[in-house]
Amino acid sequence: MEPSTPTRPCWVEIHTQSLERNYQFLQSLAAPETELLAIVKADAYGHSLAHCAPAAVRAGARWLGVTSVEEGIAARSVCPGAQILVIAGVFPGQGRAIAEHRLTTVAWELWQLDELAAAARAVGVPSGSLPVHLEIDTGMSRQGADPAALAPLFTRFAPGSPLRLEAVMTHLFAADETDGQVTGTQLTRLDQAMSRISAAGLFAEWLNAGNSAALLAGQARPIAELAARHGMRAMLRPGLALYGLIPPFDPPFAPEEPDSLMRARTQLQPVLSWKTRVVSIREVPAGAVVGYNGTFVATEPMRLALVAAGYADGLDRRLGNRFSLLVRGERAPLVGRVSMDQAVLDITGIAGVQAGDEVVILGEQGGHTISAFDHAQAAGTIPWEIFTRIGPRVRRAVI
Ligand SMILES: *Cc1c(COP(=O)(O)O)cnc(C)c1O
């Protein structure tokens, strides 16, 4: 659907109802013990925070997850009542914005807790009221506190501190590994860390762990049981599944997939389609070269269609000469190099193509589907990167 003011025809359509249904389905997998935090970081994986965060809230999400304070402020402006978690933590000087916009942050370093406490005092929040999710490094070596060195962090939650330990958090970094061994080890380390936390007289309401893969692989139950043993509730953080994609598991489950995964295959619906239009058409003779450096040479007289999408829009340059898009319900190969703002399709075998025809880059047309997995495979990456690289100049329209 295009807006009333004509613009360059390269746009994304966001089906917010699919996102709402995906959220509700995922919440039903987690229920009743476990709550979900809807991951809307990186502009909702390129799907548009402004469209997707309110849709998640409409579907029942109480929690949203963003990367940064900046994204948190943007989420707050469209979701005034949500609890918004800043996953990558606070940066120096950002404590005040956290307190003023009622954001919650992940923290694992003393200086982060001190930044937050100083800001909380400056804006005059009552003691024990600025929520913090304390991240434990259970094996990823990315973010999180060393579970053997938590004692100094505990002092920052002493009575009179403005900080409140709302959750203990960790990231399960291999939940897509079918044998579950790494995840099991991580949960054991988390269990030990939580025992240390309660031995220090601290209490957190939430245990915050697990991405889409963890949820679909059936980890919601063990995480909820671990939380319950410590008198806590569990929260999982799906991202990709919210946008309708199922992360691949390695190796595939055999002989049978977990029930949650089987159900997801029939329930989750992709939220995003990406489209452009045919700008102009030309006939070229055999021997004509196409695009930068003539990496494609016509072997016969051909018909070519120019489309208004290039690598500056996120159409990966590696797709030139090795991928096809959909026009008139058929696959049209990308010939020559993908340019910054344009690409060329071979439409020799497709009857009736005209300037103005809709071209599907990602999505469905005429019973064919191009998925983010197809793009990822051709570009040598993962669907998360395909989505997040769709450029900011590509308009996001709600349908
Ligand atoms: C991005 C992210 C997620 C969501 O991951 P998916 O695989 O997309 O479900 C969960 N937790 C953290 C900490 C993340 O950074």
mmCIF file with all atom_site columns, N, CA and C in Angstrom, residues 170-205:
data_model
loop_
_atom_site.group_PDB
_atom_site.id
_atom_site.type_symbol
_atom_site.label_atom_id
_atom_site.label_alt_id
_atom_site.label_comp_id
_atom_site.label_asym_id
_atom_site.label_entity_id
_atom_site.label_seq_id
_atom_site.pdbx_PDB_ins_code
_atom_site.Cartn_x
_atom_site.Cartn_y
_atom_site.Cartn_z
_atom_site.occupancy
_atom_site.B_iso_or_equiv
_atom_site.pdbx_formal_charge
_atom_site.auth_seq_id
_atom_site.auth_comp_id
_atom_site.auth_asym_id
_atom_site.auth_atom_id
_atom_site.pdbx_PDB_model_num
ATOM 1   N N  . THR A 1 170 ? 20.004 -13.325 32.038 1.00 0.00 ? 170 THR A N  1
ATOM 2   C CA . THR A 1 170 ? 21.151 -13.876 31.320 1.00 0.00 ? 170 THR A CA 1
ATOM 3   C C  . THR A 1 170 ? 20.739 -14.109 29.874 1.00 0.00 ? 170 THR A C  1
ATOM 4   N N  . HIS A 1 171 ? 21.720 -14.340 29.022 1.00 0.00 ? 171 HIS A N  1
ATOM 5   C CA . HIS A 1 171 ? 21.418 -14.608 27.606 1.00 0.00 ? 171 HIS A CA 1
ATOM 6   C C  . HIS A 1 171 ? 21.835 -16.032 27.275 1.00 0.00 ? 171 HIS A C  1
ATOM 7   N N  . LEU A 1 172 ? 20.869 -16.825 26.829 1.00 0.00 ? 172 LEU A N  1
ATOM 8   C CA . LEU A 1 172 ? 21.148 -18.206 26.418 1.00 0.00 ? 172 LEU A CA 1
ATOM 9   C C  . LEU A 1 172 ? 21.614 -18.152 24.967 1.00 0.00 ? 172 LEU A C  1
ATOM 10  N N  . PHE A 1 173 ? 22.907 -18.344 24.773 1.00 0.00 ? 173 PHE A N  1
ATOM 11  C CA . PHE A 1 173 ? 23.499 -18.013 23.472 1.00 0.00 ? 173 PHE A CA 1
ATOM 12  C C  . PHE A 1 173 ? 23.563 -19.200 22.513 1.00 0.00 ? 173 PHE A C  1
ATOM 13  N N  . ALA A 1 174 ? 23.084 -20.359 22.941 1.00 0.00 ? 174 ALA A N  1
ATOM 14  C CA . ALA A 1 174 ? 23.128 -21.535 22.059 1.00 0.00 ? 174 ALA A CA 1
ATOM 15  C C  . ALA A 1 174 ? 21.812 -22.308 22.160 1.00 0.00 ? 174 ALA A C  1
ATOM 16  N N  . ALA A 1 175 ? 20.717 -21.555 22.318 1.00 0.00 ? 175 ALA A N  1
ATOM 17  C CA . ALA A 1 175 ? 19.407 -22.214 22.475 1.00 0.00 ? 175 ALA A CA 1
ATOM 18  C C  . ALA A 1 175 ? 18.958 -22.888 21.187 1.00 0.00 ? 175 ALA A C  1
ATOM 19  N N  . ASP A 1 176 ? 19.638 -22.599 20.064 1.00 0.00 ? 176 ASP A N  1
ATOM 20  C CA . ASP A 1 176 ? 19.317 -23.257 18.794 1.00 0.00 ? 176 ASP A CA 1
ATOM 21  C C  . ASP A 1 176 ? 20.128 -24.541 18.594 1.00 0.00 ? 176 ASP A C  1
ATOM 22  N N  . GLU A 1 177 ? 20.908 -24.931 19.597 1.00 0.00 ? 177 GLU A N  1
ATOM 23  C CA . GLU A 1 177 ? 21.626 -26.214 19.517 1.00 0.00 ? 177 GLU A CA 1
ATOM 24  C C  . GLU A 1 177 ? 20.723 -27.281 20.122 1.00 0.00 ? 177 GLU A C  1
ATOM 25  N N  . THR A 1 178 ? 20.384 -28.255 19.284 1.00 0.00 ? 178 THR A N  1
ATOM 26  C CA . THR A 1 178 ? 19.306 -29.180 19.610 1.00 0.00 ? 178 THR A CA 1
ATOM 27  C C  . THR A 1 178 ? 19.558 -29.991 20.878 1.00 0.00 ? 178 THR A C  1
ATOM 28  N N  . ASP A 1 179 ? 20.813 -30.325 21.152 1.00 0.00 ? 179 ASP A N  1
ATOM 29  C CA . ASP A 1 179 ? 21.068 -31.184 22.318 1.00 0.00 ? 179 ASP A CA 1
ATOM 30  C C  . ASP A 1 179 ? 20.870 -30.443 23.649 1.00 0.00 ? 179 ASP A C  1
ATOM 31  N N  . GLY A 1 180 ? 20.799 -29.113 23.629 1.00 0.00 ? 180 GLY A N  1
ATOM 32  C CA . GLY A 1 180 ? 20.498 -28.350 24.842 1.00 0.00 ? 180 GLY A CA 1
ATOM 33  C C  . GLY A 1 180 ? 21.594 -28.369 25.894 1.00 0.00 ? 180 GLY A C  1
ATOM 34  N N  . GLN A 1 181 ? 22.770 -28.889 25.557 1.00 0.00 ? 181 GLN A N  1
ATOM 35  C CA . GLN A 1 181 ? 23.814 -29.029 26.589 1.00 0.00 ? 181 GLN A CA 1
ATOM 36  C C  . GLN A 1 181 ? 24.339 -27.690 27.082 1.00 0.00 ? 181 GLN A C  1
ATOM 37  N N  . VAL A 1 182 ? 24.626 -26.790 26.146 1.00 0.00 ? 182 VAL A N  1
ATOM 38  C CA . VAL A 1 182 ? 25.150 -25.478 26.545 1.00 0.00 ? 182 VAL A CA 1
ATOM 39  C C  . VAL A 1 182 ? 24.117 -24.754 27.407 1.00 0.00 ? 182 VAL A C  1
ATOM 40  N N  . THR A 1 183 ? 22.857 -24.802 26.959 1.00 0.00 ? 183 THR A N  1
ATOM 41  C CA . THR A 1 183 ? 21.791 -24.147 27.724 1.00 0.00 ? 183 THR A CA 1
ATOM 42  C C  . THR A 1 183 ? 21.687 -24.740 29.122 1.00 0.00 ? 183 THR A C  1
ATOM 43  N N  . GLY A 1 184 ? 21.793 -26.054 29.227 1.00 0.00 ? 184 GLY A N  1
ATOM 44  C CA . GLY A 1 184 ? 21.738 -26.716 30.535 1.00 0.00 ? 184 GLY A CA 1
ATOM 45  C C  . GLY A 1 184 ? 22.843 -26.210 31.449 1.00 0.00 ? 184 GLY A C  1
ATOM 46  N N  . THR A 1 185 ? 24.062 -26.097 30.914 1.00 0.00 ? 185 THR A N  1
ATOM 47  C CA . THR A 1 185 ? 25.187 -25.597 31.710 1.00 0.00 ? 185 THR A CA 1
ATOM 48  C C  . THR A 1 185 ? 24.931 -24.155 32.143 1.00 0.00 ? 185 THR A C  1
ATOM 49  N N  . GLN A 1 186 ? 24.394 -23.352 31.217 1.00 0.00 ? 186 GLN A N  1
ATOM 50  C CA . GLN A 1 186 ? 24.114 -21.958 31.553 1.00 0.00 ? 186 GLN A CA 1
ATOM 51  C C  . GLN A 1 186 ? 23.077 -21.853 32.673 1.00 0.00 ? 186 GLN A C  1
ATOM 52  N N  . LEU A 1 187 ? 22.040 -22.697 32.592 1.00 0.00 ? 187 LEU A N  1
ATOM 53  C CA . LEU A 1 187 ? 20.995 -22.630 33.620 1.00 0.00 ? 187 LEU A CA 1
ATOM 54  C C  . LEU A 1 187 ? 21.535 -23.083 34.981 1.00 0.00 ? 187 LEU A C  1
ATOM 55  N N  . THR A 1 188 ? 22.475 -24.034 34.970 1.00 0.00 ? 188 THR A N  1
ATOM 56  C CA . THR A 1 188 ? 23.095 -24.444 36.240 1.00 0.00 ? 188 THR A CA 1
ATOM 57  C C  . THR A 1 188 ? 23.881 -23.282 36.850 1.00 0.00 ? 188 THR A C  1
ATOM 58  N N  . ARG A 1 189 ? 24.652 -22.585 36.006 1.00 0.00 ? 189 ARG A N  1
ATOM 59  C CA . ARG A 1 189 ? 25.410 -21.432 36.523 1.00 0.00 ? 189 ARG A CA 1
ATOM 60  C C  . ARG A 1 189 ? 24.476 -20.330 37.023 1.00 0.00 ? 189 ARG A C  1
ATOM 61  N N  . LEU A 1 190 ? 23.373 -20.172 36.332 1.00 0.00 ? 190 LEU A N  1
ATOM 62  C CA . LEU A 1 190 ? 22.395 -19.160 36.733 1.00 0.00 ? 190 LEU A CA 1
ATOM 63  C C  . LEU A 1 190 ? 21.798 -19.518 38.087 1.00 0.00 ? 190 LEU A C  1
ATOM 64  N N  . ASP A 1 191 ? 21.482 -20.797 38.252 1.00 0.00 ? 191 ASP A N  1
ATOM 65  C CA . ASP A 1 191 ? 20.938 -21.304 39.510 1.00 0.00 ? 191 ASP A CA 1
ATOM 66  C C  . ASP A 1 191 ? 21.890 -20.960 40.666 1.00 0.00 ? 191 ASP A C  1
ATOM 67  N N  . GLN A 1 192 ? 23.186 -21.218 40.436 1.00 0.00 ? 192 GLN A N  1
ATOM 68  C CA . GLN A 1 192 ? 24.183 -20.923 41.485 1.00 0.00 ? 192 GLN A CA 1
ATOM 69  C C  . GLN A 1 192 ? 24.241 -19.425 41.775 1.00 0.00 ? 192 GLN A C  1
ATOM 70  N N  . ALA A 1 193 ? 24.206 -18.626 40.714 1.00 0.00 ? 193 ALA A N  1
ATOM 71  C CA . ALA A 1 193 ? 24.257 -17.169 40.908 1.00 0.00 ? 193 ALA A CA 1
ATOM 72  C C  . ALA A 1 193 ? 23.035 -16.698 41.693 1.00 0.00 ? 193 ALA A C  1
ATOM 73  N N  . MET A 1 194 ? 21.879 -17.277 41.400 1.00 0.00 ? 194 MET A N  1
ATOM 74  C CA . MET A 1 194 ? 20.665 -16.853 42.100 1.00 0.00 ? 194 MET A CA 1
ATOM 75  C C  . MET A 1 194 ? 20.714 -17.248 43.569 1.00 0.00 ? 194 MET A C  1
ATOM 76  N N  . SER A 1 195 ? 21.342 -18.390 43.855 1.00 0.00 ? 195 SER A N  1
ATOM 77  C CA . SER A 1 195 ? 21.510 -18.772 45.269 1.00 0.00 ? 195 SER A CA 1
ATOM 78  C C  . SER A 1 195 ? 22.385 -17.755 45.992 1.00 0.00 ? 195 SER A C  1
ATOM 79  N N  . ARG A 1 196 ? 23.427 -17.282 45.324 1.00 0.00 ? 196 ARG A N  1
ATOM 80  C CA . ARG A 1 196 ? 24.291 -16.263 45.942 1.00 0.00 ? 196 ARG A CA 1
ATOM 81  C C  . ARG A 1 196 ? 23.525 -14.967 46.179 1.00 0.00 ? 196 ARG A C  1
ATOM 82  N N  . ILE A 1 197 ? 22.663 -14.650 45.229 1.00 0.00 ? 197 ILE A N  1
ATOM 83  C CA . ILE A 1 197 ? 21.890 -13.406 45.355 1.00 0.00 ? 197 ILE A CA 1
ATOM 84  C C  . ILE A 1 197 ? 20.956 -13.502 46.564 1.00 0.00 ? 197 ILE A C  1
ATOM 85  N N  . SER A 1 198 ? 20.275 -14.638 46.704 1.00 0.00 ? 198 SER A N  1
ATOM 86  C CA . SER A 1 198 ? 19.364 -14.721 47.860 1.00 0.00 ? 198 SER A CA 1
ATOM 87  C C  . SER A 1 198 ? 20.139 -14.862 49.156 1.00 0.00 ? 198 SER A C  1
ATOM 88  N N  . ALA A 1 199 ? 21.335 -15.530 49.108 1.00 0.00 ? 199 ALA A N  1
ATOM 89  C CA . ALA A 1 199 ? 22.157 -15.627 50.324 1.00 0.00 ? 199 ALA A CA 1
ATOM 90  C C  . ALA A 1 199 ? 22.611 -14.249 50.787 1.00 0.00 ? 199 ALA A C  1
ATOM 91  N N  . ALA A 1 200 ? 22.707 -13.309 49.845 1.00 0.00 ? 200 ALA A N  1
ATOM 92  C CA . ALA A 1 200 ? 23.098 -11.936 50.210 1.00 0.00 ? 200 ALA A CA 1
ATOM 93  C C  . ALA A 1 200 ? 21.900 -11.123 50.702 1.00 0.00 ? 200 ALA A C  1
ATOM 94  N N  . GLY A 1 201 ? 20.745 -11.784 50.805 1.00 0.00 ? 201 GLY A N  1
ATOM 95  C CA . GLY A 1 201 ? 19.567 -11.094 51.326 1.00 0.00 ? 201 GLY A CA 1
ATOM 96  C C  . GLY A 1 201 ? 18.840 -10.265 50.285 1.00 0.00 ? 201 GLY A C  1
ATOM 97  N N  . LEU A 1 202 ? 19.170 -10.494 49.004 1.00 0.00 ? 202 LEU A N  1
ATOM 98  C CA . LEU A 1 202 ? 18.493 -9.735  47.950 1.00 0.00 ? 202 LEU A CA 1
ATOM 99  C C  . LEU A 1 202 ? 17.409 -10.594 47.323 1.00 0.00 ? 202 LEU A C  1
ATOM 100 N N  . PHE A 1 203 ? 16.383 -9.932  46.821 1.00 0.00 ? 203 PHE A N  1
ATOM 101 C CA . PHE A 1 203 ? 15.307 -10.661 46.159 1.00 0.00 ? 203 PHE A CA 1
ATOM 102 C C  . PHE A 1 203 ? 14.974 -9.985  44.840 1.00 0.00 ? 203 PHE A C  1
ATOM 103 N N  . ALA A 1 204 ? 14.846 -10.770 43.801 1.00 0.00 ? 204 ALA A N  1
ATOM 104 C CA . ALA A 1 204 ? 14.401 -10.255 42.500 1.00 0.00 ? 204 ALA A CA 1
ATOM 105 C C  . ALA A 1 204 ? 13.107 -10.966 42.139 1.00 0.00 ? 204 ALA A C  1
ATOM 106 N N  . GLU A 1 205 ? 12.190 -10.215 41.562 1.00 0.00 ? 205 GLU A N  1
ATOM 107 C CA . GLU A 1 205 ? 10.893 -10.791 41.226 1.00 0.00 ? 205 GLU A CA 1
ATOM 108 C C  . GLU A 1 205 ? 10.977 -11.676 39.981 1.00 0.00 ? 205 GLU A C  1
#
